[in-house]
Amino acid sequence: MWSPPSGFESHVRLLSRIVLGAFQQQATSHNDLGRVKTNEYCQRQCTGCGEICDLIRWGEVQRRQDSSFEGCSSPRMVHHSFLELDYCARVSGCDTCRTLRRAFLLEQITGRDVESLTNPDLQSPVYAVLSIESSGDRLLLTSTPPQKPSFSATVALNHEPRHLVNDPTKGHARLITDFQELRRVVQDCHQNHECSSRYRWSCRNPTWLLEIKDNNHIRLVRGPERLVDYVVLSYSWGDPAEMPAAEWAKIKGAGTKTKDGVPVPERLNPFPAWHLPETMQDAIRITKTLGFNYLWIDNVCIPKGTNWDTEASLMHEVYGNAAFTLVASSSSKATDRMIKDRLAWSHRSKAVKLRGKWLHNTQMSLDKIRLESPVARRSWTLQEERLSPRILYWTEQRWYWSCPESQVAELEELGHVIPHSNSLTRRSPQLFLELCRTGDIEQLHEEWLDIVEAYTPRDLVEPRDRFLAIAGLAVRFYSAKAEAGGSFISEEYLAGLWRDNFARHLAWSVAKGANSRQNLQHIAPSWSWASLPLRMETRTKHAFNPSAHFKFISVIEEKVDSAKAMASPNCARHDSLTRGRTMEERGRGVKVVEVEGRFRRFVSENAKQESWDAIEWRRGKRVGFNFGAFPGQDLYARHDADGRIISKDAHSGEIVGQLDYLVPDESPKSPFTPYVPYGSEKEIMCLELGESAMLLLVKNPVWGHQETYRRVGVAIGYENRKGFFYGCETKTVRLA
């Protein structure tokens, strides 16, 4: 076992002693929250925690008046800052403050979060609110520095004490991970679960692996012919704009160079692990400590000059065949340490009781870790998670294990193992793989829409990798349908959408109009979500009943190599993997499709434009529309800030659409405009997708075909105008 550097903790302690002297002097002058006494339970309690007793007393009064009462108290200040709370817990020994301190630290996912929490320049008062709920009472803690992200935490209140299954503070503070417990969890999954037999894709290893040698040395080796147990690292490279140039150079420099198509000898021969960035170094240590000798890291194991397209489409094998995927949730960038002192466990754990209620810490939810860690902001890591049967999430203060049969949190207070429900409606990292295995086609399409929602807000270093970063998911999706339906299926991958449910997949929308200058329509067609700028929030989940008049006809244009095009995805002699890879490669190049559906204008030719403020109606939190000032008038209006557009005929209900792009402040130099210019709203046409879903289109001036249109938005859920397409002609149009 190695000893990680503890300089950071020492630095925090030194700063806290200096800063808290001033805090204590300030507290003494008006309210000494840090003064400690012994309460009726023989526990040390500071004056600030007496405020929590008053909150519990308030809750008792509410319950006596109304046994079914639910609600929240007013906030009470417990300490003037987190550093003051930390000082009280560490020096004064207040048992309640130790519980509150641990609660704050357990809510911090990354090392950067802990640094911000303990930064003297980011301090603000710590408040507590009592939340009375039928499921149990909770203390909600918050500290919100001005113009800085707020810190929050939760402490549960119970009638019985709850103790840690494996208390790390017994005997002495355990500031580093107990790998014995983690090794037992990993081995239990591999020996007693069906994860490997159900979800392992093939017997192939990745092309290259890192072999871990003795004395903290590693070397790059070709994947052995027989399948070996290897670990995969999923991590965030970091934002080069937020780090020194030398750090980014170190991260980029970790890539394996080649000579004559072969990795350089410096990588094929054993070399020290410290040549790699810190996150990778610690991943190597974790892998070796858990008994595994092979590790796959994208930047190292995909040598420069490798066919990146081919490797990207093989990701479902790389992650699906791994012993587990190690997600570096604690690292904001590849030069961050994963293994370090865990400050939450630096004090002895003790059951705390106030006014008959036992206080205990709760673990952070796995969903929060998945959605809020730096890894979740990187596009490539989405498929790394969704394609992995077994995942180890490594946060700053504890680890979490997730596989299709169980989820385990380190030092879990509530029974240690949380079995999954058999219901496929639950949210879990492995739901996509489970649906692929069971062949539930309808749910699989819903899961793809969820993947799109999770993918579009993420960032990419290279926008051209928009499709490559989910290529493995597309291959796995197609393979699941091919194996369910046999060798000949009608499914096609169409620039991030799927043919069999094309109308449903077309009905995506943006949460707010995008910056048109950042569009990616040189990479994907306008009707694909992949044409949106990076880091865009989209919505794909809504009630959808397909229109009987809509029909997908054919692909008109695709940009794909002729050699790839010759490999038919429906060729029976190819296995589902080969057909899936061919389908994904073809699908990236689809540009123009032909569809059929009911078609009409969105805004009538006689409509007059009105301002949005003139028709919007507000009463408190209620928002709607009031057309009373415009009786018998066709009108339309446009919200400049978010891209909403409304169309209303004189004696019919209104339809509210959402435009994909906002109008820029300055006219672009290029004649191509993905947005609808002001004054051109009457040129918008609409194509029916479902009973209450339509595409908003304008003619595409780039194409010579007179019925070629590009997408500019969508309208969904127009309950006030269900007969909008009644009697309209069915028309064949091309979407580009």
PDB file of N, CA and C in Angstrom, residues 182-226:
ATOM      1  N   LEU A 182     -13.168  -3.085  -1.379  1.00  0.00           N
ATOM      2  CA  LEU A 182     -13.426  -2.905  -2.801  1.00  0.00           C
ATOM      3  C   LEU A 182     -13.102  -4.183  -3.576  1.00  0.00           C
ATOM      4  N   ARG A 183     -11.994  -4.834  -3.219  1.00  0.00           N
ATOM      5  CA  ARG A 183     -11.627  -6.079  -3.900  1.00  0.00           C
ATOM      6  C   ARG A 183     -12.693  -7.149  -3.678  1.00  0.00           C
ATOM      7  N   ARG A 184     -13.246  -7.185  -2.487  1.00  0.00           N
ATOM      8  CA  ARG A 184     -14.291  -8.172  -2.209  1.00  0.00           C
ATOM      9  C   ARG A 184     -15.530  -7.921  -3.064  1.00  0.00           C
ATOM     10  N   VAL A 185     -15.919  -6.634  -3.243  1.00  0.00           N
ATOM     11  CA  VAL A 185     -17.088  -6.296  -4.058  1.00  0.00           C
ATOM     12  C   VAL A 185     -16.867  -6.680  -5.515  1.00  0.00           C
ATOM     13  N   VAL A 186     -15.685  -6.373  -6.039  1.00  0.00           N
ATOM     14  CA  VAL A 186     -15.377  -6.695  -7.439  1.00  0.00           C
ATOM     15  C   VAL A 186     -15.375  -8.210  -7.643  1.00  0.00           C
ATOM     16  N   GLN A 187     -14.731  -8.938  -6.754  1.00  0.00           N
ATOM     17  CA  GLN A 187     -14.667 -10.392  -6.879  1.00  0.00           C
ATOM     18  C   GLN A 187     -16.045 -11.028  -6.738  1.00  0.00           C
ATOM     19  N   ASP A 188     -16.866 -10.478  -5.844  1.00  0.00           N
ATOM     20  CA  ASP A 188     -18.218 -11.018  -5.668  1.00  0.00           C
ATOM     21  C   ASP A 188     -19.023 -10.901  -6.956  1.00  0.00           C
ATOM     22  N   CYS A 189     -18.881  -9.773  -7.643  1.00  0.00           N
ATOM     23  CA  CYS A 189     -19.594  -9.602  -8.912  1.00  0.00           C
ATOM     24  C   CYS A 189     -19.105 -10.597  -9.951  1.00  0.00           C
ATOM     25  N   HIS A 190     -17.797 -10.749 -10.088  1.00  0.00           N
ATOM     26  CA  HIS A 190     -17.249 -11.633 -11.119  1.00  0.00           C
ATOM     27  C   HIS A 190     -17.521 -13.104 -10.824  1.00  0.00           C
ATOM     28  N   GLN A 191     -17.594 -13.467  -9.545  1.00  0.00           N
ATOM     29  CA  GLN A 191     -17.761 -14.874  -9.200  1.00  0.00           C
ATOM     30  C   GLN A 191     -19.219 -15.290  -9.033  1.00  0.00           C
ATOM     31  N   ASN A 192     -20.085 -14.367  -8.595  1.00  0.00           N
ATOM     32  CA  ASN A 192     -21.444 -14.745  -8.214  1.00  0.00           C
ATOM     33  C   ASN A 192     -22.547 -14.111  -9.047  1.00  0.00           C
ATOM     34  N   HIS A 193     -22.214 -13.138  -9.894  1.00  0.00           N
ATOM     35  CA  HIS A 193     -23.220 -12.524 -10.754  1.00  0.00           C
ATOM     36  C   HIS A 193     -23.141 -13.094 -12.166  1.00  0.00           C
ATOM     37  N   GLU A 194     -24.160 -12.810 -12.948  1.00  0.00           N
ATOM     38  CA  GLU A 194     -24.191 -13.262 -14.333  1.00  0.00           C
ATOM     39  C   GLU A 194     -23.782 -12.167 -15.317  1.00  0.00           C
ATOM     40  N   CYS A 195     -23.140 -11.112 -14.809  1.00  0.00           N
ATOM     41  CA  CYS A 195     -22.796  -9.962 -15.653  1.00  0.00           C
ATOM     42  C   CYS A 195     -21.918 -10.362 -16.827  1.00  0.00           C
ATOM     43  N   SER A 196     -20.871 -11.161 -16.554  1.00  0.00           N
ATOM     44  CA  SER A 196     -19.938 -11.510 -17.630  1.00  0.00           C
ATOM     45  C   SER A 196     -20.611 -12.354 -18.692  1.00  0.00           C
ATOM     46  N   SER A 197     -21.358 -13.376 -18.276  1.00  0.00           N
ATOM     47  CA  SER A 197     -21.965 -14.277 -19.259  1.00  0.00           C
ATOM     48  C   SER A 197     -23.073 -13.593 -20.040  1.00  0.00           C
ATOM     49  N   ARG A 198     -23.730 -12.617 -19.450  1.00  0.00           N
ATOM     50  CA  ARG A 198     -24.846 -11.957 -20.130  1.00  0.00           C
ATOM     51  C   ARG A 198     -24.410 -10.819 -21.036  1.00  0.00           C
ATOM     52  N   TYR A 199     -23.397 -10.069 -20.614  1.00  0.00           N
ATOM     53  CA  TYR A 199     -23.120  -8.800 -21.284  1.00  0.00           C
ATOM     54  C   TYR A 199     -21.776  -8.752 -22.000  1.00  0.00           C
ATOM     55  N   ARG A 200     -20.868  -9.664 -21.732  1.00  0.00           N
ATOM     56  CA  ARG A 200     -19.585  -9.643 -22.427  1.00  0.00           C
ATOM     57  C   ARG A 200     -19.830  -9.900 -23.906  1.00  0.00           C
ATOM     58  N   TRP A 201     -19.286  -9.027 -24.759  1.00  0.00           N
ATOM     59  CA  TRP A 201     -19.645  -9.047 -26.167  1.00  0.00           C
ATOM     60  C   TRP A 201     -18.939 -10.153 -26.940  1.00  0.00           C
ATOM     61  N   SER A 202     -17.641 -10.323 -26.740  1.00  0.00           N
ATOM     62  CA  SER A 202     -16.881 -11.288 -27.533  1.00  0.00           C
ATOM     63  C   SER A 202     -15.661 -11.725 -26.739  1.00  0.00           C
ATOM     64  N   CYS A 203     -14.792 -12.501 -27.378  1.00  0.00           N
ATOM     65  CA  CYS A 203     -13.559 -12.961 -26.746  1.00  0.00           C
ATOM     66  C   CYS A 203     -12.352 -12.176 -27.238  1.00  0.00           C
ATOM     67  N   ARG A 204     -12.597 -11.013 -27.834  1.00  0.00           N
ATOM     68  CA  ARG A 204     -11.505 -10.208 -28.379  1.00  0.00           C
ATOM     69  C   ARG A 204     -11.052  -9.164 -27.368  1.00  0.00           C
ATOM     70  N   ASN A 205      -9.752  -8.996 -27.267  1.00  0.00           N
ATOM     71  CA  ASN A 205      -9.168  -7.923 -26.485  1.00  0.00           C
ATOM     72  C   ASN A 205      -9.037  -6.670 -27.353  1.00  0.00           C
ATOM     73  N   PRO A 206      -8.849  -5.499 -26.741  1.00  0.00           N
ATOM     74  CA  PRO A 206      -8.504  -4.320 -27.534  1.00  0.00           C
ATOM     75  C   PRO A 206      -7.199  -4.552 -28.293  1.00  0.00           C
ATOM     76  N   THR A 207      -6.978  -3.802 -29.341  1.00  0.00           N
ATOM     77  CA  THR A 207      -5.780  -3.972 -30.151  1.00  0.00           C
ATOM     78  C   THR A 207      -4.522  -3.801 -29.312  1.00  0.00           C
ATOM     79  N   TRP A 208      -4.515  -2.788 -28.425  1.00  0.00           N
ATOM     80  CA  TRP A 208      -3.371  -2.533 -27.554  1.00  0.00           C
ATOM     81  C   TRP A 208      -3.841  -2.398 -26.113  1.00  0.00           C
ATOM     82  N   LEU A 209      -3.002  -2.869 -25.187  1.00  0.00           N
ATOM     83  CA  LEU A 209      -3.269  -2.763 -23.758  1.00  0.00           C
ATOM     84  C   LEU A 209      -2.004  -2.303 -23.038  1.00  0.00           C
ATOM     85  N   LEU A 210      -2.170  -1.683 -21.890  1.00  0.00           N
ATOM     86  CA  LEU A 210      -1.045  -1.395 -21.001  1.00  0.00           C
ATOM     87  C   LEU A 210      -0.878  -2.566 -20.045  1.00  0.00           C
ATOM     88  N   GLU A 211       0.271  -3.170 -20.062  1.00  0.00           N
ATOM     89  CA  GLU A 211       0.585  -4.230 -19.110  1.00  0.00           C
ATOM     90  C   GLU A 211       1.304  -3.614 -17.916  1.00  0.00           C
ATOM     91  N   ILE A 212       0.806  -3.914 -16.710  1.00  0.00           N
ATOM     92  CA  ILE A 212       1.362  -3.329 -15.494  1.00  0.00           C
ATOM     93  C   ILE A 212       2.425  -4.276 -14.933  1.00  0.00           C
ATOM     94  N   LYS A 213       3.642  -3.786 -14.859  1.00  0.00           N
ATOM     95  CA  LYS A 213       4.770  -4.580 -14.385  1.00  0.00           C
ATOM     96  C   LYS A 213       5.074  -4.208 -12.918  1.00  0.00           C
ATOM     97  N   ASP A 214       6.128  -4.807 -12.381  1.00  0.00           N
ATOM     98  CA  ASP A 214       6.544  -4.495 -11.013  1.00  0.00           C
ATOM     99  C   ASP A 214       7.258  -3.146 -10.977  1.00  0.00           C
ATOM    100  N   ASN A 215       7.463  -2.637  -9.790  1.00  0.00           N
ATOM    101  CA  ASN A 215       8.208  -1.393  -9.557  1.00  0.00           C
ATOM    102  C   ASN A 215       7.561  -0.193 -10.253  1.00  0.00           C
ATOM    103  N   ASN A 216       6.226  -0.229 -10.346  1.00  0.00           N
ATOM    104  CA  ASN A 216       5.475   0.889 -10.906  1.00  0.00           C
ATOM    105  C   ASN A 216       5.891   1.188 -12.347  1.00  0.00           C
ATOM    106  N   HIS A 217       6.186   0.139 -13.115  1.00  0.00           N
ATOM    107  CA  HIS A 217       6.497   0.275 -14.535  1.00  0.00           C
ATOM    108  C   HIS A 217       5.374  -0.338 -15.376  1.00  0.00           C
ATOM    109  N   ILE A 218       5.225   0.143 -16.571  1.00  0.00           N
ATOM    110  CA  ILE A 218       4.204  -0.343 -17.500  1.00  0.00           C
ATOM    111  C   ILE A 218       4.801  -0.443 -18.894  1.00  0.00           C
ATOM    112  N   ARG A 219       4.116  -1.135 -19.779  1.00  0.00           N
ATOM    113  CA  ARG A 219       4.523  -1.173 -21.189  1.00  0.00           C
ATOM    114  C   ARG A 219       3.302  -1.443 -22.046  1.00  0.00           C
ATOM    115  N   LEU A 220       3.360  -1.005 -23.292  1.00  0.00           N
ATOM    116  CA  LEU A 220       2.268  -1.200 -24.238  1.00  0.00           C
ATOM    117  C   LEU A 220       2.456  -2.542 -24.925  1.00  0.00           C
ATOM    118  N   VAL A 221       1.415  -3.371 -24.920  1.00  0.00           N
ATOM    119  CA  VAL A 221       1.493  -4.699 -25.550  1.00  0.00           C
ATOM    120  C   VAL A 221       0.264  -4.905 -26.432  1.00  0.00           C
ATOM    121  N   ARG A 222       0.405  -5.740 -27.444  1.00  0.00           N
ATOM    122  CA  ARG A 222      -0.753  -6.120 -28.251  1.00  0.00           C
ATOM    123  C   ARG A 222      -1.705  -6.967 -27.405  1.00  0.00           C
ATOM    124  N   GLY A 223      -2.993  -6.781 -27.620  1.00  0.00           N
ATOM    125  CA  GLY A 223      -3.961  -7.580 -26.888  1.00  0.00           C
ATOM    126  C   GLY A 223      -3.740  -9.061 -27.155  1.00  0.00           C
ATOM    127  N   PRO A 224      -3.576  -9.879 -26.095  1.00  0.00           N
ATOM    128  CA  PRO A 224      -3.348 -11.321 -26.282  1.00  0.00           C
ATOM    129  C   PRO A 224      -4.470 -11.977 -27.084  1.00  0.00           C
ATOM    130  N   GLU A 225      -4.180 -13.133 -27.661  1.00  0.00           N
ATOM    131  CA  GLU A 225      -5.177 -13.846 -28.461  1.00  0.00           C
ATOM    132  C   GLU A 225      -6.354 -14.304 -27.604  1.00  0.00           C
ATOM    133  N   ARG A 226      -6.071 -14.738 -26.397  1.00  0.00           N
ATOM    134  CA  ARG A 226      -7.163 -15.135 -25.502  1.00  0.00           C
ATOM    135  C   ARG A 226      -7.593 -13.913 -24.685  1.00  0.00           C
TER     136      ARG A 226
END
